[in-house]
Amino acid sequence: MGKLCFIVLFVSLPSTCVNLIEAGLPFNKRDQQDVSITNVGQMGKMTSCTTGLSLIESARAYTGYGCYCGLGGAGNPLDATDDCCYFHDKCYDQSPCSYRQTYTIRYQMTTSSCGSDDATVTCKTASDYPGYDGDEKECALTICNCDKDLAYCLAEARSTYNEAYRNWSNSEC
């Protein structure tokens, strides 16, 4: 599941759209408010913050990396970076969200000191989602934390990143 997020990042989300709309609106109000229904840009922003890569560089580096970064996932992770994506997929799988919510729920987060060793990503608390019901709040918080964990993991694994695993064929997994 988590691989889909990296693919969509390249195709549909210019970085300027990421922060235009406040999260916290109920699903039935989002179309009326012209709210983007994807959290992929938020995940990209987190990853860019912790790794120091631009959104484009991040997407190029991680989409199709190894057996788990990008669309699909099979076999054994190839290295620490691929492990990050594997655990991200598992985090999404274990979330309380419906399949649709996993990829569409918007969450609120902040970033600071991006591109440095002190980069920080913080997921907002349940009280920051007044327009979400209880299940939506739990889903948003869970997905935010899954994405945050991925961003920190990719930053930690950056020194072992292997160019040979970019655009890896899933048939080799």
PDB file of C-alpha atoms in Angstrom:
ATOM      1  CA  MET A   1       0.000   0.000   0.000  1.00  0.00           C
ATOM      2  CA  GLY A   2       2.630   2.525   0.980  1.00  0.00           C
ATOM      3  CA  LYS A   3       4.323   2.391  -2.424  1.00  0.00           C
ATOM      4  CA  LEU A   4       1.341   4.100  -4.030  1.00  0.00           C
ATOM      5  CA  CYS A   5       2.089   7.225  -2.015  1.00  0.00           C
ATOM      6  CA  PHE A   6       5.469   7.838  -3.615  1.00  0.00           C
ATOM      7  CA  ILE A   7       4.083   7.401  -7.142  1.00  0.00           C
ATOM      8  CA  VAL A   8       1.291   9.905  -6.567  1.00  0.00           C
ATOM      9  CA  LEU A   9       3.774  12.386  -5.109  1.00  0.00           C
ATOM     10  CA  PHE A  10       5.502  12.820  -8.470  1.00  0.00           C
ATOM     11  CA  VAL A  11       2.416  12.857 -10.572  1.00  0.00           C
ATOM     12  CA  SER A  12      -0.001  15.069  -8.739  1.00  0.00           C
ATOM     13  CA  LEU A  13       1.396  17.324  -6.056  1.00  0.00           C
ATOM     14  CA  PRO A  14       3.323  20.481  -6.689  1.00  0.00           C
ATOM     15  CA  SER A  15       4.943  21.568  -3.455  1.00  0.00           C
ATOM     16  CA  THR A  16       2.981  24.811  -3.392  1.00  0.00           C
ATOM     17  CA  CYS A  17      -0.294  22.914  -2.937  1.00  0.00           C
ATOM     18  CA  VAL A  18       0.820  21.071   0.176  1.00  0.00           C
ATOM     19  CA  ASN A  19       0.057  23.833   2.669  1.00  0.00           C
ATOM     20  CA  LEU A  20      -2.792  25.657   0.951  1.00  0.00           C
ATOM     21  CA  ILE A  21      -5.669  23.986   2.757  1.00  0.00           C
ATOM     22  CA  GLU A  22      -6.102  23.405   6.481  1.00  0.00           C
ATOM     23  CA  ALA A  23      -6.830  19.806   7.478  1.00  0.00           C
ATOM     24  CA  GLY A  24      -9.713  18.989   9.762  1.00  0.00           C
ATOM     25  CA  LEU A  25     -12.737  19.333   7.478  1.00  0.00           C
ATOM     26  CA  PRO A  26     -15.201  16.439   7.356  1.00  0.00           C
ATOM     27  CA  PHE A  27     -15.039  14.367   4.162  1.00  0.00           C
ATOM     28  CA  ASN A  28     -18.469  15.597   3.013  1.00  0.00           C
ATOM     29  CA  LYS A  29     -17.304  19.239   3.169  1.00  0.00           C
ATOM     30  CA  ARG A  30     -13.968  18.823   1.386  1.00  0.00           C
ATOM     31  CA  ASP A  31     -15.300  19.042  -2.171  1.00  0.00           C
ATOM     32  CA  GLN A  32     -17.165  22.225  -1.263  1.00  0.00           C
ATOM     33  CA  GLN A  33     -13.963  23.714   0.150  1.00  0.00           C
ATOM     34  CA  ASP A  34     -11.785  22.624  -2.804  1.00  0.00           C
ATOM     35  CA  VAL A  35      -9.666  20.547  -0.441  1.00  0.00           C
ATOM     36  CA  SER A  36      -7.104  18.198  -1.940  1.00  0.00           C
ATOM     37  CA  ILE A  37      -7.910  14.662  -0.826  1.00  0.00           C
ATOM     38  CA  THR A  38      -4.436  13.246  -0.564  1.00  0.00           C
ATOM     39  CA  ASN A  39      -1.900  13.047   2.233  1.00  0.00           C
ATOM     40  CA  VAL A  40       0.927  12.165  -0.131  1.00  0.00           C
ATOM     41  CA  GLY A  41       2.153  15.738  -0.325  1.00  0.00           C
ATOM     42  CA  GLN A  42       2.282  15.873   3.439  1.00  0.00           C
ATOM     43  CA  MET A  43       4.369  12.695   3.533  1.00  0.00           C
ATOM     44  CA  GLY A  44       6.641  14.171   0.863  1.00  0.00           C
ATOM     45  CA  LYS A  45       7.064  17.345   2.893  1.00  0.00           C
ATOM     46  CA  MET A  46       8.052  15.305   5.954  1.00  0.00           C
ATOM     47  CA  THR A  47      10.538  13.204   3.986  1.00  0.00           C
ATOM     48  CA  SER A  48      12.047  16.268   2.343  1.00  0.00           C
ATOM     49  CA  CYS A  49      12.412  17.907   5.739  1.00  0.00           C
ATOM     50  CA  THR A  50      14.202  15.008   7.417  1.00  0.00           C
ATOM     51  CA  THR A  51      16.396  13.952   4.474  1.00  0.00           C
ATOM     52  CA  GLY A  52      17.228  17.435   3.218  1.00  0.00           C
ATOM     53  CA  LEU A  53      16.155  16.455  -0.303  1.00  0.00           C
ATOM     54  CA  SER A  54      13.724  18.538  -2.336  1.00  0.00           C
ATOM     55  CA  LEU A  55      10.288  17.070  -3.051  1.00  0.00           C
ATOM     56  CA  ILE A  56      11.432  16.137  -6.558  1.00  0.00           C
ATOM     57  CA  GLU A  57      14.730  14.651  -5.358  1.00  0.00           C
ATOM     58  CA  SER A  58      12.916  12.709  -2.660  1.00  0.00           C
ATOM     59  CA  ALA A  59      10.394  11.314  -5.096  1.00  0.00           C
ATOM     60  CA  ARG A  60      13.118  10.306  -7.555  1.00  0.00           C
ATOM     61  CA  ALA A  61      15.192   8.704  -4.827  1.00  0.00           C
ATOM     62  CA  TYR A  62      12.460   6.638  -3.225  1.00  0.00           C
ATOM     63  CA  THR A  63       9.816   5.840  -5.841  1.00  0.00           C
ATOM     64  CA  GLY A  64      10.547   2.335  -7.048  1.00  0.00           C
ATOM     65  CA  TYR A  65      13.443   1.870  -4.641  1.00  0.00           C
ATOM     66  CA  GLY A  66      13.966  -1.751  -3.624  1.00  0.00           C
ATOM     67  CA  CYS A  67      11.074  -4.102  -3.018  1.00  0.00           C
ATOM     68  CA  TYR A  68       8.843  -1.822  -0.908  1.00  0.00           C
ATOM     69  CA  CYS A  69       9.343   1.860  -1.773  1.00  0.00           C
ATOM     70  CA  GLY A  70       6.733   2.871  -4.312  1.00  0.00           C
ATOM     71  CA  LEU A  71       3.842   0.874  -5.710  1.00  0.00           C
ATOM     72  CA  GLY A  72       3.347  -2.642  -4.364  1.00  0.00           C
ATOM     73  CA  GLY A  73       5.712  -4.636  -2.234  1.00  0.00           C
ATOM     74  CA  ALA A  74       6.904  -8.221  -2.117  1.00  0.00           C
ATOM     75  CA  GLY A  75       9.719 -10.399  -0.882  1.00  0.00           C
ATOM     76  CA  ASN A  76      12.364  -9.279   1.556  1.00  0.00           C
ATOM     77  CA  PRO A  77      13.536  -5.675   1.935  1.00  0.00           C
ATOM     78  CA  LEU A  78      16.953  -5.176   0.308  1.00  0.00           C
ATOM     79  CA  ASP A  79      18.517  -2.728   2.780  1.00  0.00           C
ATOM     80  CA  ALA A  80      17.769  -0.232   5.540  1.00  0.00           C
ATOM     81  CA  THR A  81      15.993   2.188   3.174  1.00  0.00           C
ATOM     82  CA  ASP A  82      13.778  -0.590   1.860  1.00  0.00           C
ATOM     83  CA  ASP A  83      13.133  -1.656   5.480  1.00  0.00           C
ATOM     84  CA  CYS A  84      11.764   1.837   6.137  1.00  0.00           C
ATOM     85  CA  CYS A  85       9.259   1.449   3.311  1.00  0.00           C
ATOM     86  CA  TYR A  86       8.379  -2.089   4.415  1.00  0.00           C
ATOM     87  CA  PHE A  87       7.583  -0.915   7.946  1.00  0.00           C
ATOM     88  CA  HIS A  88       5.644   2.049   6.540  1.00  0.00           C
ATOM     89  CA  ASP A  89       3.511  -0.368   4.503  1.00  0.00           C
ATOM     90  CA  LYS A  90       2.905  -2.443   7.651  1.00  0.00           C
ATOM     91  CA  CYS A  91       2.019   0.681   9.629  1.00  0.00           C
ATOM     92  CA  TYR A  92      -0.604   1.611   7.024  1.00  0.00           C
ATOM     93  CA  ASP A  93      -1.896  -1.980   6.996  1.00  0.00           C
ATOM     94  CA  GLN A  94      -2.370  -1.896  10.777  1.00  0.00           C
ATOM     95  CA  SER A  95      -4.006   1.529  10.866  1.00  0.00           C
ATOM     96  CA  PRO A  96      -7.661   1.911  11.881  1.00  0.00           C
ATOM     97  CA  CYS A  97      -8.355   3.595   8.531  1.00  0.00           C
ATOM     98  CA  SER A  98     -10.340   2.303   5.611  1.00  0.00           C
ATOM     99  CA  TYR A  99      -8.299   1.734   2.450  1.00  0.00           C
ATOM    100  CA  ARG A 100      -9.589   5.019   0.997  1.00  0.00           C
ATOM    101  CA  GLN A 101      -8.857   6.971   4.161  1.00  0.00           C
ATOM    102  CA  THR A 102      -5.308   5.644   4.307  1.00  0.00           C
ATOM    103  CA  TYR A 103      -4.437   7.631   1.194  1.00  0.00           C
ATOM    104  CA  THR A 104      -6.889  10.501   1.356  1.00  0.00           C
ATOM    105  CA  ILE A 105      -7.168  11.645   4.957  1.00  0.00           C
ATOM    106  CA  ARG A 106      -5.469  14.950   5.579  1.00  0.00           C
ATOM    107  CA  TYR A 107      -3.604  15.444   8.786  1.00  0.00           C
ATOM    108  CA  GLN A 108      -1.990  18.383  10.472  1.00  0.00           C
ATOM    109  CA  MET A 109       1.706  18.503  11.173  1.00  0.00           C
ATOM    110  CA  THR A 110       4.532  20.957  11.532  1.00  0.00           C
ATOM    111  CA  THR A 111       8.150  20.787  10.473  1.00  0.00           C
ATOM    112  CA  SER A 112      11.146  22.721  11.711  1.00  0.00           C
ATOM    113  CA  SER A 113      14.909  22.855  11.184  1.00  0.00           C
ATOM    114  CA  CYS A 114      14.408  21.049   7.885  1.00  0.00           C
ATOM    115  CA  GLY A 115      17.511  19.822   6.106  1.00  0.00           C
ATOM    116  CA  SER A 116      19.542  19.704   9.303  1.00  0.00           C
ATOM    117  CA  ASP A 117      20.349  17.010  11.841  1.00  0.00           C
ATOM    118  CA  ASP A 118      17.819  18.744  14.093  1.00  0.00           C
ATOM    119  CA  ALA A 119      14.929  18.394  11.629  1.00  0.00           C
ATOM    120  CA  THR A 120      11.686  17.893  13.509  1.00  0.00           C
ATOM    121  CA  VAL A 121       8.287  16.666  12.388  1.00  0.00           C
ATOM    122  CA  THR A 122       5.384  16.914  14.813  1.00  0.00           C
ATOM    123  CA  CYS A 123       1.915  15.477  14.312  1.00  0.00           C
ATOM    124  CA  LYS A 124      -0.816  17.631  15.813  1.00  0.00           C
ATOM    125  CA  THR A 125      -3.082  16.273  18.550  1.00  0.00           C
ATOM    126  CA  ALA A 126      -6.691  15.107  18.285  1.00  0.00           C
ATOM    127  CA  SER A 127      -7.972  18.496  19.436  1.00  0.00           C
ATOM    128  CA  ASP A 128      -6.555  20.010  16.234  1.00  0.00           C
ATOM    129  CA  TYR A 129      -9.201  18.187  14.173  1.00  0.00           C
ATOM    130  CA  PRO A 130     -12.517  19.789  15.198  1.00  0.00           C
ATOM    131  CA  GLY A 131     -14.234  18.765  11.951  1.00  0.00           C
ATOM    132  CA  TYR A 132     -13.288  15.090  12.200  1.00  0.00           C
ATOM    133  CA  ASP A 133     -15.298  12.502  14.109  1.00  0.00           C
ATOM    134  CA  GLY A 134     -13.543  10.144  16.543  1.00  0.00           C
ATOM    135  CA  ASP A 135     -12.638   7.526  13.935  1.00  0.00           C
ATOM    136  CA  GLU A 136     -11.344  10.141  11.511  1.00  0.00           C
ATOM    137  CA  LYS A 137      -9.232  11.730  14.247  1.00  0.00           C
ATOM    138  CA  GLU A 138      -7.691   8.371  15.123  1.00  0.00           C
ATOM    139  CA  CYS A 139      -7.060   7.641  11.445  1.00  0.00           C
ATOM    140  CA  ALA A 140      -5.452  11.046  10.788  1.00  0.00           C
ATOM    141  CA  LEU A 141      -3.187  10.756  13.820  1.00  0.00           C
ATOM    142  CA  THR A 142      -2.153   7.204  12.916  1.00  0.00           C
ATOM    143  CA  ILE A 143      -1.358   8.010   9.283  1.00  0.00           C
ATOM    144  CA  CYS A 144       0.542  11.122  10.317  1.00  0.00           C
ATOM    145  CA  ASN A 145       2.646   9.063  12.716  1.00  0.00           C
ATOM    146  CA  CYS A 146       3.244   6.347  10.088  1.00  0.00           C
ATOM    147  CA  ASP A 147       4.473   8.998   7.662  1.00  0.00           C
ATOM    148  CA  LYS A 148       6.559  10.709  10.348  1.00  0.00           C
ATOM    149  CA  ASP A 149       8.219   7.407  11.267  1.00  0.00           C
ATOM    150  CA  LEU A 150       8.986   6.811   7.582  1.00  0.00           C
ATOM    151  CA  ALA A 151      10.539  10.265   7.232  1.00  0.00           C
ATOM    152  CA  TYR A 152      12.824   9.772  10.238  1.00  0.00           C
ATOM    153  CA  CYS A 153      13.705   6.237   9.153  1.00  0.00           C
ATOM    154  CA  LEU A 154      14.662   7.359   5.628  1.00  0.00           C
ATOM    155  CA  ALA A 155      16.843  10.098   7.108  1.00  0.00           C
ATOM    156  CA  GLU A 156      18.623   7.574   9.339  1.00  0.00           C
ATOM    157  CA  ALA A 157      19.112   5.178   6.424  1.00  0.00           C
ATOM    158  CA  ARG A 158      20.305   7.887   4.019  1.00  0.00           C
ATOM    159  CA  SER A 159      24.003   7.041   4.487  1.00  0.00           C
ATOM    160  CA  THR A 160      23.401   3.467   3.301  1.00  0.00           C
ATOM    161  CA  TYR A 161      21.208   4.437   0.332  1.00  0.00           C
ATOM    162  CA  ASN A 162      22.206   2.329  -2.683  1.00  0.00           C
ATOM    163  CA  GLU A 163      21.661   3.802  -6.174  1.00  0.00           C
ATOM    164  CA  ALA A 164      21.614   0.256  -7.576  1.00  0.00           C
ATOM    165  CA  TYR A 165      18.233  -0.301  -5.879  1.00  0.00           C
ATOM    166  CA  ARG A 166      16.533   2.653  -7.616  1.00  0.00           C
ATOM    167  CA  ASN A 167      13.882   1.552 -10.105  1.00  0.00           C
ATOM    168  CA  TRP A 168      14.275  -1.997  -8.834  1.00  0.00           C
ATOM    169  CA  SER A 169      12.049  -4.528 -10.558  1.00  0.00           C
ATOM    170  CA  ASN A 170       9.503  -6.126  -8.231  1.00  0.00           C
ATOM    171  CA  SER A 171      10.072  -9.353 -10.178  1.00  0.00           C
ATOM    172  CA  GLU A 172      13.478  -9.516  -8.450  1.00  0.00           C
ATOM    173  CA  CYS A 173      11.942  -9.363  -4.978  1.00  0.00           C
TER     174      CYS A 173
END
